[in-house]
Amino acid sequence: MSGRILELNHICKSFPGVRALDDVRFDLEKGEIHALIGENGAGKSTFIKVITGVHRPDSGEIVFDGRRVEMRTPLDSQKIGIAAIYQHVTCYPDLSVTENIFIGHETYHPFTRMIDWKSLHEKAEELLDGLDADFDPRTPMGTLSVARQQMVEIAKALSANARIIIMDEPTAPLTNRESEDLYRISEQLRDRGVSIIFISHRLEDMYRLASRVTVFRDSRWVGTWKLDEISRDELITAMVGRSITQLYPKKAVPIGKEALRVEGLSRTGFFKDVSFSVRRGEILALTGLVGAGRTEVCEAIYGVTRADSGKVILDGEELKVDGPDGAIEKGIGYLPEDRLRQGLILEWELVKNVTLPTLHKFRKRFLMDCKRENLVAKDLLERLEVKAPSVFSEAATLSGGNQQKVIVAKLLNSDMKVIILDEPTKGVDVGAKTAIFRIMTDLAAQGYGIIMVSSEMPEVLGMSDRIVVMREGRVTAIMETKDATQEAILGAAMAAEVMA
């Protein structure tokens, strides 16, 4: 008897004008963690929707536990024991943890025919205890962290006797410690015989958990390997279709005069006495552990929040702005960490997203010069090699890496002097990362001062000229990248005293 619980053979799926899956195959063993990787747009999301019954394939077969099945609806998938957990947890925030776990399959009292809440709370507590959860099942879901919400989603899957759990980019919003907790839970599930399809852009997730890996590229199956049979470089080549010889394409460019200086910036409860500077042509990395206050400092510079004390000096003059509009007008651009909520209007066309901060440039008396607006947006998007059918495509239809490029195009449409990039490669694949790094290098060569907020040590060391390290709202070290090591950065990130 085969050890496989799931097989997909010759799966094809098309949408108008798009071949989303082209003769794709995949198999999953019982009690296995199998990684699925590929660039954004490789077909992973469509593939998962086929497994979960959201989309019906145009052709091909799905075999579950030795018998052919058809997934006409998500309910069909749930009935045979398939559950999915996504990066952005979909839940009912005002309902309790128990209600979120058992919604749709509640237990009723045999006599009153009313929901047996006592029994449900006990079952929820038993499920959560099995995952080493430290919160009460009566807790409102919306008060939990993302990591805990994911734990509830796993408990929900187990409550429905899930035999396969799909985890789609689960570590993207998590801290390193929370990721370790998720690894532990995943291994526990595997040891109980649950099979897991683990999708991630982080290769460290895959090497930490999976026994096999399958690669998709351009909507097609490229290959499946045991992890001890393929090197990291070979995997990257399989993903992007070419060898990436230089993941961090940082070039030495002339460093000019000081573009921006922060002096003694403080905001009660968030950061205190923060000072640093960035020069034209320089990429300054702002790093530290999660919660160090990096994003909060950048938001204060950009005018999203207001500092209680201190100065921001731009081109030798103190900067006083009431909000982001004022910062943009003065020449400061900001790419936020949460691009979906803060960087883009997903339902809008690309052209409207790109030109939003500078609509006044395209006014022609009482009308908009739409032709010129379209041409400017098209030129910027082409320069940044954004992959989209046209400038009229909705931002929501693009992959994560291309969405990041659209935000950069929006910044370049304004007259910027300093650009702040907050976790610019978070949630994007290795090919898109290299493209974004190349854009950063080109911007530095053009004389922009760049502040890059990043939690990734290789990225910090590979792309910056200088490094500012923060811990608990304070700067603990400023170092030249050429003299820095990962150990020195982590030491400063965990230091109790200011080092520089």
XYZ file of C-alpha atoms in Angstrom:
500
model
C 0.000 0.000 0.000
C 1.343 3.390 -0.983
C 2.337 5.821 1.752
C 0.939 8.713 -0.217
C -2.095 10.553 1.107
C -2.390 13.039 -1.781
C -1.464 12.989 -5.469
C -2.171 15.576 -8.137
C -1.413 14.579 -11.707
C -1.362 16.718 -14.878
C -3.344 19.567 -13.288
C -4.185 22.434 -15.648
C -6.112 25.615 -14.873
C -6.670 28.675 -17.050
C -8.337 32.021 -16.525
C -9.115 34.543 -19.294
C -5.754 35.299 -20.887
C -3.753 33.478 -18.220
C -2.481 29.882 -17.962
C -2.312 29.628 -14.165
C -1.321 25.938 -13.958
C 0.192 23.966 -16.810
C 0.516 20.178 -16.384
C 1.439 20.423 -12.701
C 2.096 17.424 -10.454
C 2.566 16.999 -6.723
C 2.469 14.210 -4.136
C 2.395 14.161 -0.348
C 3.311 11.296 1.988
C 1.482 10.472 5.191
C 3.149 12.224 8.121
C 5.379 14.332 5.842
C 6.236 18.034 5.747
C 6.642 18.827 2.046
C 7.807 22.321 1.050
C 6.379 24.056 -2.015
C 8.388 26.998 -3.309
C 8.538 29.258 -6.341
C 8.628 32.903 -7.283
C 5.546 35.070 -6.900
C 3.292 34.240 -9.835
C 4.651 30.690 -10.169
C 1.191 29.189 -9.607
C 1.392 28.222 -5.921
C -1.737 30.101 -4.842
C -3.862 28.706 -7.683
C -2.549 25.231 -6.890
C -3.614 25.549 -3.254
C -7.042 26.771 -4.318
C -7.418 23.674 -6.477
C -6.567 21.429 -3.509
C -8.978 23.284 -1.217
C -11.838 23.298 -3.719
C -11.888 27.027 -4.405
C -11.042 26.392 -8.089
C -11.909 23.314 -10.144
C -9.073 22.236 -12.455
C -9.708 22.225 -16.199
C -8.019 18.826 -16.461
C -5.981 16.366 -14.439
C -6.783 14.218 -11.427
C -6.666 14.476 -7.638
C -6.127 11.265 -5.675
C -6.727 11.302 -1.912
C -5.693 8.297 0.150
C -5.748 6.012 -2.878
C -9.054 7.082 -4.429
C -9.806 9.696 -7.040
C -11.787 12.668 -5.710
C -13.333 15.855 -7.096
C -13.183 19.091 -5.152
C -16.227 20.989 -6.346
C -16.365 23.303 -3.329
C -14.252 24.091 -0.242
C -16.712 21.965 1.749
C -15.688 18.891 -0.281
C -12.071 19.515 0.698
C -12.915 20.018 4.361
C -15.000 16.832 4.497
C -12.083 14.621 3.473
C -9.737 16.332 5.922
C -7.897 19.180 4.175
C -7.411 22.531 5.932
C -5.465 25.665 5.009
C -3.784 28.304 7.192
C -2.825 31.542 5.500
C -0.328 34.323 6.205
C -3.176 36.781 6.792
C -5.406 34.863 9.193
C -9.093 35.073 8.334
C -11.087 34.963 11.547
C -14.004 36.493 13.407
C -12.183 38.947 15.705
C -15.183 39.731 17.909
C -15.923 36.062 18.632
C -14.100 33.949 21.197
C -11.362 31.462 20.403
C -13.802 28.611 21.024
C -16.348 30.091 18.620
C -13.676 30.486 15.932
C -12.523 26.879 16.371
C -15.943 25.245 16.199
C -17.900 27.582 13.937
C -19.793 25.433 11.457
C -19.517 22.238 13.519
C -20.810 23.176 16.957
C -21.915 20.609 19.550
C -25.533 20.813 20.732
C -26.961 19.684 24.066
C -29.006 16.493 23.493
C -32.025 17.736 25.472
C -32.151 21.517 25.063
C -30.812 21.459 21.475
C -28.855 24.593 22.368
C -25.106 24.954 21.799
C -23.238 23.112 24.550
C -20.732 25.849 25.391
C -19.306 24.021 28.402
C -18.390 21.032 26.248
C -16.999 23.235 23.447
C -14.809 25.252 25.841
C -13.439 22.008 27.285
C -12.678 20.609 23.828
C -11.061 23.900 22.764
C -8.908 23.904 25.893
C -7.842 20.320 25.199
C -6.868 21.208 21.607
C -4.943 24.305 22.715
C -3.174 22.424 25.509
C -1.981 19.957 22.892
C -0.331 22.882 21.096
C 1.124 24.313 24.355
C -1.038 27.419 24.016
C -1.027 29.835 26.962
C -4.386 31.599 26.516
C -7.976 30.903 27.504
C -10.427 29.663 24.829
C -12.900 32.324 25.954
C -10.483 35.068 24.844
C -11.746 37.281 21.986
C -9.883 36.283 18.828
C -9.098 39.889 17.864
C -7.013 40.434 21.008
C -4.514 37.696 20.083
C -1.220 38.147 18.250
C -0.886 36.770 14.719
C 1.140 33.816 16.045
C -1.598 32.905 18.516
C -4.290 33.343 15.863
C -2.376 30.852 13.706
C -2.366 28.468 16.666
C -6.162 28.792 16.840
C -6.385 28.042 13.103
C -4.331 24.874 13.648
C -6.629 23.894 16.532
C -9.602 24.527 14.241
C -8.115 22.206 11.610
C -7.519 19.506 14.221
C -11.072 19.881 15.540
C -12.300 18.920 12.065
C -9.930 15.905 12.003
C -7.717 17.398 9.301
C -5.284 14.909 7.817
C -3.585 17.506 5.575
C -2.777 21.048 6.675
C -1.589 23.619 4.126
C 0.496 26.422 5.635
C 0.804 29.351 3.227
C 3.629 31.736 4.213
C 2.877 31.229 7.926
C 6.186 32.654 9.201
C 6.088 35.902 7.182
C 4.409 37.967 9.955
C 6.165 36.184 12.844
C 9.199 36.997 14.954
C 12.063 34.486 15.107
C 10.815 33.164 18.456
C 7.250 32.797 17.152
C 8.603 31.007 14.070
C 10.407 28.538 16.334
C 7.109 27.866 18.132
C 5.440 27.213 14.777
C 8.264 24.844 13.795
C 7.748 22.916 17.037
C 3.997 22.636 16.490
C 4.514 21.547 12.869
C 6.886 18.800 13.959
C 4.399 17.646 16.608
C 1.669 17.438 13.961
C 3.974 15.493 11.634
C 4.788 13.036 14.417
C 1.034 12.490 14.956
C 0.697 11.521 11.306
C -0.658 14.808 9.955
C 0.751 15.747 6.528
C 1.781 19.369 5.928
C 2.288 21.343 2.718
C 4.552 24.216 3.780
C 4.782 27.215 1.417
C 7.411 29.836 2.164
C 9.797 32.284 0.519
C 12.191 31.747 3.422
C 14.555 28.937 2.529
C 15.481 28.566 6.208
C 11.882 27.463 6.918
C 12.184 24.723 4.359
C 15.580 23.453 5.543
C 14.392 23.544 9.146
C 11.215 21.508 8.593
C 10.742 19.729 5.281
C 12.009 16.364 4.055
C 11.182 17.101 0.388
C 10.717 20.202 -1.735
C 8.771 20.829 -4.938
C 9.521 23.830 -7.151
C 7.053 25.592 -9.456
C 8.114 28.110 -12.094
C 5.960 29.949 -14.626
C 2.902 27.838 -13.702
C 4.712 24.545 -14.340
C 6.234 21.810 -12.186
C 10.035 22.012 -12.297
C 10.983 19.188 -9.990
C 10.704 17.436 -6.616
C 13.792 16.619 -4.547
C 14.799 15.308 -1.177
C 16.362 18.232 0.632
C 19.633 16.422 1.177
C 19.921 15.900 -2.598
C 19.805 19.536 -3.773
C 21.936 22.518 -2.806
C 20.651 25.982 -1.952
C 22.119 27.428 -5.175
C 20.525 24.675 -7.263
C 17.166 25.404 -5.653
C 17.406 29.112 -6.432
C 18.295 28.306 -10.042
C 15.297 25.955 -10.251
C 13.023 28.708 -8.890
C 14.100 31.588 -11.106
C 15.327 29.712 -14.197
C 18.756 31.267 -14.032
C 21.721 31.344 -11.714
C 21.764 34.306 -9.343
C 25.465 34.825 -8.922
C 25.073 37.945 -6.828
C 22.089 38.065 -4.507
C 23.225 41.404 -3.079
C 24.240 43.568 -6.081
C 25.648 46.418 -3.986
C 27.989 48.707 -5.880
C 30.377 51.286 -4.540
C 29.033 54.744 -5.418
C 30.308 58.208 -4.454
C 28.988 59.242 -1.039
C 27.910 62.877 -1.055
C 26.953 65.426 1.561
C 24.594 64.765 4.419
C 21.000 64.460 3.245
C 19.176 63.903 6.522
C 20.127 64.015 10.196
C 18.121 62.930 13.219
C 19.089 64.577 16.526
C 17.845 63.378 19.901
C 14.479 62.213 18.566
C 12.183 60.897 21.318
C 8.597 59.718 21.634
C 7.401 58.532 25.006
C 6.873 54.777 25.119
C 8.407 54.142 21.696
C 11.969 55.523 21.335
C 14.351 57.851 23.142
C 17.254 60.104 22.159
C 17.707 58.603 18.684
C 20.435 60.215 16.574
C 21.910 59.234 13.198
C 22.448 60.628 9.705
C 22.290 59.446 6.097
C 24.239 60.930 3.191
C 23.472 61.193 -0.488
C 24.411 57.983 -2.281
C 24.464 56.046 0.987
C 22.365 53.044 2.014
C 21.983 53.204 5.787
C 20.615 50.039 7.419
C 18.433 50.471 10.503
C 18.283 47.134 12.294
C 17.566 45.442 15.606
C 15.245 42.874 17.083
C 11.490 43.127 16.504
C 10.092 45.811 18.827
C 13.315 47.842 18.854
C 11.473 50.955 17.625
C 12.852 51.141 14.086
C 9.511 51.547 12.283
C 8.293 54.040 14.896
C 11.347 56.257 14.306
C 10.775 56.180 10.544
C 7.087 57.013 10.969
C 8.074 60.035 13.084
C 10.517 61.228 10.410
C 7.816 60.842 7.753
C 5.156 62.620 9.794
C 2.856 59.641 10.408
C 3.352 60.298 14.138
C 4.841 63.234 15.994
C 7.954 63.038 18.161
C 7.858 64.624 21.606
C 11.340 66.112 21.253
C 14.371 66.207 19.001
C 15.013 67.400 15.450
C 14.953 66.092 11.906
C 17.250 68.107 9.645
C 16.931 67.796 5.860
C 19.593 69.377 3.653
C 20.764 71.552 6.539
C 17.325 72.885 7.507
C 15.117 71.687 10.342
C 12.169 69.757 8.973
C 8.740 70.616 10.311
C 5.857 68.645 8.788
C 2.280 67.976 9.919
C 1.955 64.691 8.083
C 3.123 62.516 5.191
C 1.937 65.094 2.629
C 4.388 67.593 4.068
C 7.204 65.032 4.115
C 6.610 64.149 0.454
C 6.567 67.845 -0.450
C 9.908 68.347 1.313
C 11.471 65.311 -0.387
C 11.098 62.308 1.926
C 9.540 59.112 0.580
C 8.440 56.097 2.608
C 7.786 52.491 1.607
C 5.879 51.033 4.590
C 6.327 47.499 5.885
C 2.629 46.687 5.395
C 2.329 47.399 1.672
C -1.200 45.958 1.430
C -2.752 48.304 3.977
C -0.448 51.322 3.903
C 1.420 51.327 0.594
C -1.209 50.649 -2.056
C -4.892 51.021 -2.792
C -5.356 47.483 -4.046
C -8.612 48.120 -5.942
C -7.066 51.001 -7.906
C -5.273 50.795 -11.215
C -1.479 50.930 -11.188
C -1.444 54.332 -12.865
C -3.599 55.824 -10.104
C -1.419 54.310 -7.381
C 1.758 55.670 -8.988
C 0.488 59.223 -9.533
C -1.557 59.605 -6.329
C 0.981 61.774 -4.409
C 1.530 64.132 -7.372
C -1.891 64.562 -8.985
C -1.340 68.339 -9.102
C 1.356 67.744 -11.749
C -1.254 66.451 -14.184
C -3.893 69.129 -13.764
C -4.675 70.992 -16.939
C -6.827 73.922 -15.931
C -9.891 72.215 -14.492
C -9.211 68.796 -16.060
C -6.671 66.010 -15.662
C -4.130 65.355 -18.401
C -4.781 61.604 -18.341
C -2.632 60.903 -21.387
C 0.460 62.401 -19.747
C -0.394 60.730 -16.433
C -0.560 57.329 -18.147
C 2.726 57.899 -19.987
C 4.578 58.903 -16.809
C 3.276 55.858 -14.928
C 4.084 53.538 -17.851
C 7.645 54.858 -18.061
C 8.279 54.407 -14.327
C 6.788 50.909 -14.233
C 8.827 49.853 -17.262
C 12.023 51.239 -15.731
C 11.399 49.140 -12.627
C 10.468 46.095 -14.749
C 7.039 45.687 -13.142
C 5.319 42.603 -14.580
C 1.712 43.596 -15.296
C -0.569 43.422 -18.343
C -0.938 47.232 -18.393
C -0.911 50.364 -16.258
C -4.664 49.868 -15.898
C -4.310 46.537 -14.058
C -5.467 46.554 -10.446
C -2.669 46.518 -7.858
C -4.344 43.540 -6.157
C -3.612 41.333 -9.184
C 0.191 41.701 -8.892
C 2.628 39.492 -7.011
C 4.215 40.780 -3.813
C 7.509 41.722 -5.466
C 5.770 43.678 -8.210
C 3.601 45.463 -5.648
C 6.785 46.607 -3.899
C 8.082 47.973 -7.209
C 4.841 49.907 -7.769
C 5.329 51.651 -4.416
C 8.902 52.534 -5.410
C 7.550 53.915 -8.699
C 5.179 56.078 -6.670
C 8.139 57.440 -4.702
C 10.162 58.126 -7.851
C 7.252 60.072 -9.317
C 7.877 62.650 -6.598
C 10.993 64.776 -6.172
C 12.659 62.772 -3.415
C 15.904 63.360 -1.574
C 15.643 60.616 1.037
C 13.785 57.307 0.657
C 12.882 55.136 3.657
C 12.326 51.457 2.839
C 10.811 49.507 5.745
C 11.460 45.750 5.302
C 11.432 46.157 1.482
C 11.878 42.430 0.747
C 9.477 41.002 3.320
C 7.257 38.326 1.784
C 8.837 38.374 -1.691
C 10.754 35.629 -3.466
C 14.490 35.476 -4.055
C 14.274 36.778 -7.642
C 12.172 39.775 -6.586
C 14.576 40.446 -3.712
C 17.502 40.749 -6.105
C 15.469 43.076 -8.352
C 14.593 45.309 -5.373
C 18.227 45.371 -4.241
C 19.257 46.390 -7.746
C 16.741 49.246 -7.672
C 18.145 50.389 -4.312
C 21.677 50.396 -5.724
C 20.551 52.398 -8.756
C 18.767 54.930 -6.521
C 21.887 55.348 -4.394
C 23.947 55.904 -7.556
C 21.508 58.671 -8.530
C 22.241 60.475 -5.261
C 19.298 59.477 -3.092
C 19.910 58.936 0.602
C 18.364 55.569 1.512
C 17.324 54.297 4.933
C 16.661 50.538 4.823
C 14.910 48.991 7.798
C 15.660 45.267 7.894
C 15.658 42.327 10.292
C 17.655 40.100 7.905
C 21.340 40.070 8.828
C 22.628 38.909 5.390
C 20.583 41.706 3.782
C 21.930 44.307 6.221
C 25.534 43.221 5.655
C 25.119 42.748 1.908
C 23.374 46.000 0.976
C 24.363 48.784 3.389
C 27.235 51.235 3.741
C 26.628 51.879 7.437
C 24.497 50.187 10.096
C 22.476 51.710 12.933
C 21.486 49.148 15.579
C 18.547 49.751 17.939
C 17.338 48.045 21.082
C 14.208 48.933 23.045
C 13.886 52.337 21.423
C 17.513 53.424 21.716
C 20.489 53.406 19.360
C 23.091 51.022 20.768
C 25.647 51.091 17.931
C 26.518 52.781 14.640
C 29.101 50.913 12.590
C 30.659 50.881 9.145
C 29.456 47.816 7.259
C 32.987 46.904 6.146
C 33.930 46.500 9.814
C 30.680 44.814 10.919
C 29.928 41.158 11.590
C 26.665 39.391 12.286
C 27.870 38.661 15.811
C 28.658 42.345 16.439
C 25.239 43.433 15.167
C 23.383 40.877 17.289
C 25.508 41.805 20.282
C 24.515 45.459 19.884
C 20.877 44.489 19.299
C 20.837 42.724 22.665
C 23.102 45.177 24.512
C 21.796 46.937 27.595
C 24.027 50.007 27.229
C 24.557 52.486 24.398
C 27.736 51.525 22.569
C 28.104 54.434 20.132
